[in-house]
Short mmCIF file of C-alpha atoms in Angstrom, two decimals:
data_model
loop_
_atom_site.label_atom_id
_atom_site.label_comp_id
_atom_site.label_asym_id
_atom_site.label_seq_id
_atom_site.Cartn_x
_atom_site.Cartn_y
_atom_site.Cartn_z
CA LYS J 1 8.13 -9.95 6.53
CA ALA J 2 11.27 -10.12 8.67
CA GLU J 3 12.56 -13.10 6.69
CA GLN J 4 11.96 -11.22 3.46
CA PHE J 5 13.91 -8.24 4.84
CA TRP J 6 16.91 -10.40 5.84
CA ASP J 7 16.81 -12.19 2.50
CA SER J 8 17.12 -8.84 0.74
CA VAL J 9 20.02 -7.87 3.02
CA LEU J 10 21.80 -11.16 2.29
CA ASP J 11 21.19 -10.85 -1.45
CA ALA J 12 22.56 -7.32 -1.46
CA ALA J 13 25.60 -8.39 0.57
CA LYS J 14 26.31 -11.29 -1.78
CA GLU J 15 26.03 -9.03 -4.81
CA MET J 16 28.45 -6.58 -3.22
CA LYS J 17 30.91 -9.37 -2.38
CA MET J 18 30.66 -8.24 1.21
CA THR J 19 32.29 -11.39 2.62
CA GLU J 20 35.42 -10.66 0.58
CA HIS J 21 35.40 -7.09 1.84
CA VAL J 22 35.05 -8.22 5.47
CA GLU J 23 38.01 -10.55 4.96
CA LEU J 24 39.92 -7.63 3.45
CA TYR J 25 39.05 -5.47 6.49
CA ASP J 26 40.48 -8.17 8.76
CA ALA J 27 43.61 -8.51 6.63
CA THR J 28 44.07 -4.73 6.68
CA GLU J 29 43.77 -4.59 10.46
CA LYS J 30 46.34 -7.39 10.76
CA VAL J 31 48.82 -5.66 8.43
CA ILE J 32 48.35 -2.37 10.31
CA THR J 33 49.03 -4.16 13.60
CA ASP J 34 52.10 -5.95 12.20
CA LEU J 35 53.69 -2.83 10.67
CA PRO J 36 57.00 -1.79 12.23
CA PRO J 37 56.72 1.35 14.41
CA GLU J 38 58.75 3.41 11.92
CA ASN J 39 56.08 2.97 9.19
CA THR J 40 53.85 5.66 10.67
CA TYR J 41 52.76 7.15 7.33
CA VAL J 42 51.79 3.74 5.90
CA ARG J 43 49.88 2.88 9.09
CA GLU J 44 47.93 6.15 8.98
CA ALA J 45 47.20 5.79 5.28
CA LEU J 46 45.97 2.20 5.61
CA THR J 47 43.82 3.15 8.61
CA GLU J 48 42.21 5.94 6.57
CA VAL J 49 41.67 3.62 3.59
CA LEU J 50 40.00 1.05 5.83
CA GLN J 51 37.73 3.67 7.38
CA ARG J 52 36.71 5.10 4.00
CA LEU J 53 36.13 1.71 2.37
CA ARG J 54 33.96 0.54 5.28
CA ARG J 55 31.89 3.72 5.16
CA ALA J 56 31.40 3.47 1.39
CA ASP J 57 30.48 -0.22 1.61
CA GLU J 58 27.96 0.47 4.38
CA ALA J 59 26.30 3.21 2.32
CA VAL J 60 26.13 1.04 -0.81
CA LEU J 61 24.73 -1.89 1.19
CA ALA J 62 22.08 0.31 2.81
CA GLN J 63 21.05 1.71 -0.58
CA ALA J 64 20.91 -1.78 -2.12
CA VAL J 65 18.74 -3.08 0.73
CA GLN J 66 16.40 -0.10 0.46
CA SER J 67 16.02 -0.57 -3.29
CA SER J 68 15.53 -4.31 -2.90
CA ASP J 69 12.90 -3.80 -0.20
CA LEU J 70 10.99 -1.34 -2.34
CA ALA J 71 11.09 -3.64 -5.34
CA SER J 72 9.94 -6.62 -3.26
CA GLU J 73 7.09 -4.65 -1.71
CA LYS J 74 5.89 -3.43 -5.08
CA MET J 75 6.16 -6.88 -6.65
CA VAL J 76 4.10 -8.43 -3.84
CA ALA J 77 1.54 -5.61 -3.84
CA GLY J 78 1.06 -5.65 -7.59
CA PRO J 79 -0.30 -2.71 -9.53
CA GLU J 80 -2.29 -0.26 -7.45
CA GLY J 81 -5.44 1.44 -8.49
CA GLU J 82 -6.50 -1.36 -10.84
CA SER J 83 -10.25 -1.31 -10.82
CA LEU J 84 -12.20 -4.07 -12.39
CA TYR J 85 -15.56 -3.49 -13.95
CA SER J 86 -17.83 -2.36 -11.17
CA PHE J 87 -21.49 -3.30 -11.12
CA PHE J 88 -22.36 -0.05 -9.39
CA THR J 89 -20.58 2.39 -11.70
CA GLY J 90 -19.98 0.51 -14.93
CA GLY J 91 -23.47 0.77 -16.34
CA GLN J 92 -23.92 4.51 -15.89
CA ASN J 93 -21.83 5.63 -18.85
CA PHE J 94 -21.80 2.41 -20.77
CA LEU J 95 -22.40 3.95 -24.19
CA SER J 96 -19.90 6.80 -23.82
CA GLU J 97 -17.32 4.43 -22.33
CA ALA J 98 -17.75 1.95 -25.20
CA LEU J 99 -17.43 4.74 -27.76
CA ARG J 100 -14.32 6.15 -26.05
CA ARG J 101 -12.71 2.71 -25.92
CA PHE J 102 -13.46 2.12 -29.56
CA VAL J 103 -12.09 5.52 -30.64
CA ALA J 104 -9.12 5.74 -28.27
CA GLY J 105 -8.23 2.07 -28.27
CA GLY J 106 -9.39 1.49 -24.71
CA ARG J 107 -8.08 2.74 -21.41
CA TYR J 108 -4.59 1.29 -21.84
CA PRO J 109 -2.78 4.61 -22.49
CA GLU J 110 -4.39 6.16 -19.42
CA ARG J 111 -3.58 3.15 -17.24
CA LEU J 112 -0.02 3.11 -18.52
CA ALA J 113 0.43 6.77 -17.63
CA GLU J 114 -1.04 6.12 -14.16
CA HIS J 115 1.33 3.16 -13.60
CA VAL J 116 4.37 5.19 -14.68
CA ALA J 117 3.38 8.08 -12.40
CA ARG J 118 2.94 5.71 -9.43
CA ARG J 119 6.27 3.99 -10.09
CA GLN J 120 8.02 7.36 -10.28
CA ALA J 121 6.40 8.46 -7.02
CA ASP J 122 7.44 5.18 -5.35
CA ILE J 123 11.07 5.39 -6.42
CA LEU J 124 11.55 9.12 -5.70
CA PRO J 125 12.48 8.67 -1.99
CA VAL J 126 15.05 6.02 -2.92
CA LEU J 127 16.54 8.29 -5.56
CA ARG J 128 16.74 11.16 -3.09
CA GLY J 129 18.57 8.93 -0.62
CA THR J 130 20.92 7.74 -3.35
CA ALA J 131 21.62 11.30 -4.45
CA GLY J 132 22.33 12.26 -0.85
CA SER J 133 24.87 9.49 -0.36
CA LEU J 134 26.31 9.72 -3.87
CA GLY J 135 28.94 12.27 -2.98
CA ASN J 136 30.03 10.42 0.14
CA VAL J 137 30.39 7.04 -1.55
CA LEU J 138 32.24 8.44 -4.55
CA THR J 139 34.51 10.60 -2.37
CA ASP J 140 35.27 7.77 0.04
CA SER J 141 35.98 5.22 -2.69
CA ARG J 142 38.11 7.69 -4.68
CA LEU J 143 40.15 8.68 -1.62
CA ALA J 144 40.51 5.04 -0.55
CA SER J 145 42.06 4.32 -3.97
CA LYS J 146 44.24 7.43 -3.83
CA ARG J 147 45.55 6.69 -0.34
CA SER J 148 46.21 3.07 -1.33
CA PHE J 149 48.32 4.31 -4.22
CA ASP J 150 50.07 6.65 -1.78
CA VAL J 151 51.07 3.59 0.25
CA LEU J 152 52.45 1.92 -2.89
CA LYS J 153 54.65 4.83 -3.91
CA TYR J 154 55.54 6.37 -0.54
CA ASP J 155 59.01 4.82 -0.18
CA ILE J 156 59.74 5.36 -3.89
CA TYR J 157 59.15 9.12 -4.00
CA ASN J 158 60.34 10.02 -0.51
CA LYS J 159 64.03 9.80 0.43
CA GLY J 160 65.13 8.63 3.85
CA VAL J 161 61.84 6.96 4.78
CA PRO J 162 61.52 3.32 5.86
CA LYS J 163 60.76 0.83 3.11
CA THR J 164 57.10 -0.11 2.91
CA PRO J 165 56.70 -3.81 3.73
CA GLN J 166 55.61 -6.02 0.85
CA ALA J 167 52.53 -7.18 2.81
CA ALA J 168 51.34 -3.57 2.98
CA LYS J 169 51.94 -3.09 -0.76
CA ASP J 170 50.07 -6.31 -1.63
CA LEU J 171 47.22 -5.20 0.58
CA ALA J 172 47.17 -1.75 -1.04
CA TYR J 173 46.57 -3.34 -4.46
CA ARG J 174 43.66 -5.33 -3.03
CA LEU J 175 42.23 -2.18 -1.43
CA VAL J 176 42.40 -0.33 -4.76
CA ASP J 177 40.44 -3.15 -6.39
CA ALA J 178 37.88 -3.22 -3.56
CA ALA J 179 37.34 0.55 -3.68
CA GLY J 180 36.89 0.39 -7.44
CA GLY J 181 34.39 -2.44 -7.05
CA THR J 182 32.39 -0.48 -4.49
CA ARG J 183 32.36 2.58 -6.73
CA HIS J 184 31.32 0.46 -9.72
CA ARG J 185 28.44 -1.20 -7.85
CA PHE J 186 27.19 2.19 -6.71
CA THR J 187 27.24 3.92 -10.09
#
């Protein structure tokens, strides 16, 4: 069970390209550290972008793991409530059951409706969790993109400010792409 859990975590992380994001976090921290002291605005903006991207990635990873766990559990468990012909109850209404199956085409429509209802009940908690984190992930990824663009244009639109180092600009483009990827995987 534990191995299955960690496999789902690893699968979700691979799908999210989490290793690339962790490398990007490290690169961001390095650029923030290497910024000249006069680039206060750029440092603050990159720090905020890093914080928001990490938070959004964590929420998306948690949601992906939860969904993967639920799917794995349900696949292993198989359909619930499937009852085979019972010796004790099957013979009591044999004639009416045979007639109903002949007229209604069997119990398939009823079983299908039962399966759909169970699946909907199983997925409802996951959907509630997703809906709860939806606003946070979308807000964080949108603001991470916005603040990254702010880094790119800060020295262009503001007079008398220090020039933004090229390393910070290159990083800002990568952060925009990462935030967009996180948002895309979530929606």
